[in-house]
Structure formats: C-alpha cells, structure tokens
PDB file of C-alpha atoms in Angstrom:
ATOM      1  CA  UNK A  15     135.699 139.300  96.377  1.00 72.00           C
ATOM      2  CA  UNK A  16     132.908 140.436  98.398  1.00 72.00           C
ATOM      3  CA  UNK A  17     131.829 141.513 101.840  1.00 73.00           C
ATOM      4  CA  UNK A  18     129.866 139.715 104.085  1.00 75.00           C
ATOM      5  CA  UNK A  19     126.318 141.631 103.422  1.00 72.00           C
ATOM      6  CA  UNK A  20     125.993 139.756 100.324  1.00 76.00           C
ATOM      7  CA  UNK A  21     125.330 136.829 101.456  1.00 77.00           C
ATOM      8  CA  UNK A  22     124.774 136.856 105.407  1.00 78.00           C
ATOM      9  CA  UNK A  23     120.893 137.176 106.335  1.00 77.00           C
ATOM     10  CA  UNK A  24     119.986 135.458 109.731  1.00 80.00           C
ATOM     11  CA  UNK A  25     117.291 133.090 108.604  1.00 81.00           C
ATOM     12  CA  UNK A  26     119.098 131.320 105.612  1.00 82.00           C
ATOM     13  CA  UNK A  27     122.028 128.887 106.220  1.00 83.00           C
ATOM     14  CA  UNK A  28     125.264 130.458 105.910  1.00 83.00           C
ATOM     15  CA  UNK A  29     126.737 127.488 103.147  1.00 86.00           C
ATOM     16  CA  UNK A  30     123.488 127.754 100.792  1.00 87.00           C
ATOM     17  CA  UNK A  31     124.069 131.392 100.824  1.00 83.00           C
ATOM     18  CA  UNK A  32     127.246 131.365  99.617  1.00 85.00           C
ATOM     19  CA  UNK A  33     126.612 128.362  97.015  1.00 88.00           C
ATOM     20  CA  UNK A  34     124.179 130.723  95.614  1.00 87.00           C
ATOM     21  CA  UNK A  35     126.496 133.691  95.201  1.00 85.00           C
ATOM     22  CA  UNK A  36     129.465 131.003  93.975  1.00 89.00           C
ATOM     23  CA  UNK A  37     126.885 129.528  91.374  1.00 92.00           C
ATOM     24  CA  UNK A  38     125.474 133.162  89.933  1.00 90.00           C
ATOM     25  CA  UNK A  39     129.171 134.024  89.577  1.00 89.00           C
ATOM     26  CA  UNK A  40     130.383 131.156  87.465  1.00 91.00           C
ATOM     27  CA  UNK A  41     127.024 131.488  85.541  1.00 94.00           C
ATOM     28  CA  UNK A  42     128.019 134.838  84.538  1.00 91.00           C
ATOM     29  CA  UNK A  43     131.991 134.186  84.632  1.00 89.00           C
ATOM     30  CA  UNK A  44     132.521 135.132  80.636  1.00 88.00           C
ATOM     31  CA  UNK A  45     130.309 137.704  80.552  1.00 92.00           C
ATOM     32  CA  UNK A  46     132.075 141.634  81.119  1.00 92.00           C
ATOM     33  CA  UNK A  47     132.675 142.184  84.331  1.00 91.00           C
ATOM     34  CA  UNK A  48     130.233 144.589  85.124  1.00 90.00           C
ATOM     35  CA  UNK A  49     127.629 142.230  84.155  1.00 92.00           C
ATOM     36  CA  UNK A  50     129.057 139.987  86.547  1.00 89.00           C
ATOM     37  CA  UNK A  51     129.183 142.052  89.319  1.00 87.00           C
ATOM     38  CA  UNK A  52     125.441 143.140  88.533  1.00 89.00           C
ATOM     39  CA  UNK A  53     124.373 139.461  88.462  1.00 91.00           C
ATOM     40  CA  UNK A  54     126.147 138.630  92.214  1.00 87.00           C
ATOM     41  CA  UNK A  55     124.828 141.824  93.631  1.00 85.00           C
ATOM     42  CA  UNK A  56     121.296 141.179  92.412  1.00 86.00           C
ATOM     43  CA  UNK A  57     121.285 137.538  93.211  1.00 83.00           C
ATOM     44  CA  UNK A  58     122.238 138.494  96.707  1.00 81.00           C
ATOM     45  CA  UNK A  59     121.004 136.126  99.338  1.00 74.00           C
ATOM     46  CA  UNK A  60     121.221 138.577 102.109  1.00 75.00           C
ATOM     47  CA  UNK A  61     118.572 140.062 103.898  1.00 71.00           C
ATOM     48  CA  UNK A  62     119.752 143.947 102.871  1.00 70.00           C
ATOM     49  CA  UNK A  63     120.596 145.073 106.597  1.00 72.00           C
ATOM     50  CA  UNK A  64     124.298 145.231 106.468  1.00 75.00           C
ATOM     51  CA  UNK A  65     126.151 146.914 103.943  1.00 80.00           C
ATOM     52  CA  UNK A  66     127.363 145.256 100.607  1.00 79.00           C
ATOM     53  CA  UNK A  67     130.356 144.948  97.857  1.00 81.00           C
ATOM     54  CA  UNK A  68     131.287 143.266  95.304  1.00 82.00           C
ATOM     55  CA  UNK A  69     134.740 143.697  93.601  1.00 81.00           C
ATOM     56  CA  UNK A  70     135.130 141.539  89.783  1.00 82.00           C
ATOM     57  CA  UNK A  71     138.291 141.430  88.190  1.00 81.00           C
ATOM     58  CA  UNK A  72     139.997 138.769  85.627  1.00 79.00           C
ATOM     59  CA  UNK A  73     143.766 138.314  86.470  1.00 79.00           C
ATOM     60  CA  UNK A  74     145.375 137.814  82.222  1.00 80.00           C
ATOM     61  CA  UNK A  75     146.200 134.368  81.649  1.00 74.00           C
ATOM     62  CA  UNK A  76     143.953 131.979  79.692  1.00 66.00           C
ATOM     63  CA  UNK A  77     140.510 132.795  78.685  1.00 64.00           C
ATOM     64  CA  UNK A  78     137.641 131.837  80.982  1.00 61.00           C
ATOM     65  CA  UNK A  79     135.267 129.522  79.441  1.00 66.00           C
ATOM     66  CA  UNK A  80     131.657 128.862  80.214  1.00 61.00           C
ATOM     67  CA  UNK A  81     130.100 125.441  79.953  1.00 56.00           C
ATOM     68  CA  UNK A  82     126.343 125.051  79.255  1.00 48.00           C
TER      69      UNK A  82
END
C-alpha cells in the first residue's frame, strides 16, 4: 500500500507511474521487506512535492517466488 506522493508528479502519465512502482515491487517481492519498501520509495516516480508512504507486509500463506 502506498499514498499517492509516490507516484503522482504532474508531468508523467499517471499509468506509467504506477507500472513503475508495480514493476520495482515485484522485482524486489522476495527480498525482506524493508528492502522492499526501500526499493519502491527510491524508485519513486513522483516529483517529491506531496508527501509519501509506503507500507510492505507479507500476509502467511505460500512463499513468494521471484522469477528471473
């Protein structure tokens, strides 16, 4: 989950922005989750005038794996 400053910036298309946050995430899926929540915030497509969060969790169930 995350708010809307990651990702909204009022020169980029709202749908590329959020493919790039969606792709960064799954890239860095099985890694811990602070790693994860590094790698979205960092990656951020936003233009850094609004204010930003990220929340990572894994819900138990089945492991998550990564493809290469």
């Amino acid at each position: 989950m995350f708010a809307d400053g990651l990702y909204e910036h009022p020169k980029r298309d709202m749908d590329d922005a959020l493919r790039t946050v969606a792709e960064v995430a799954v890239a860095h899926a099985g890694r811990p989750l602070d790693v994860l929540g590094k790698a979205v915030a960092d990656a951020r497509p936003s233009d850094g005038h609004d204010d930003m969060a990220v929340l990572a969790l894994r819900a138990p169930g089945r492991p998550v794996k990564c493809g290469a």
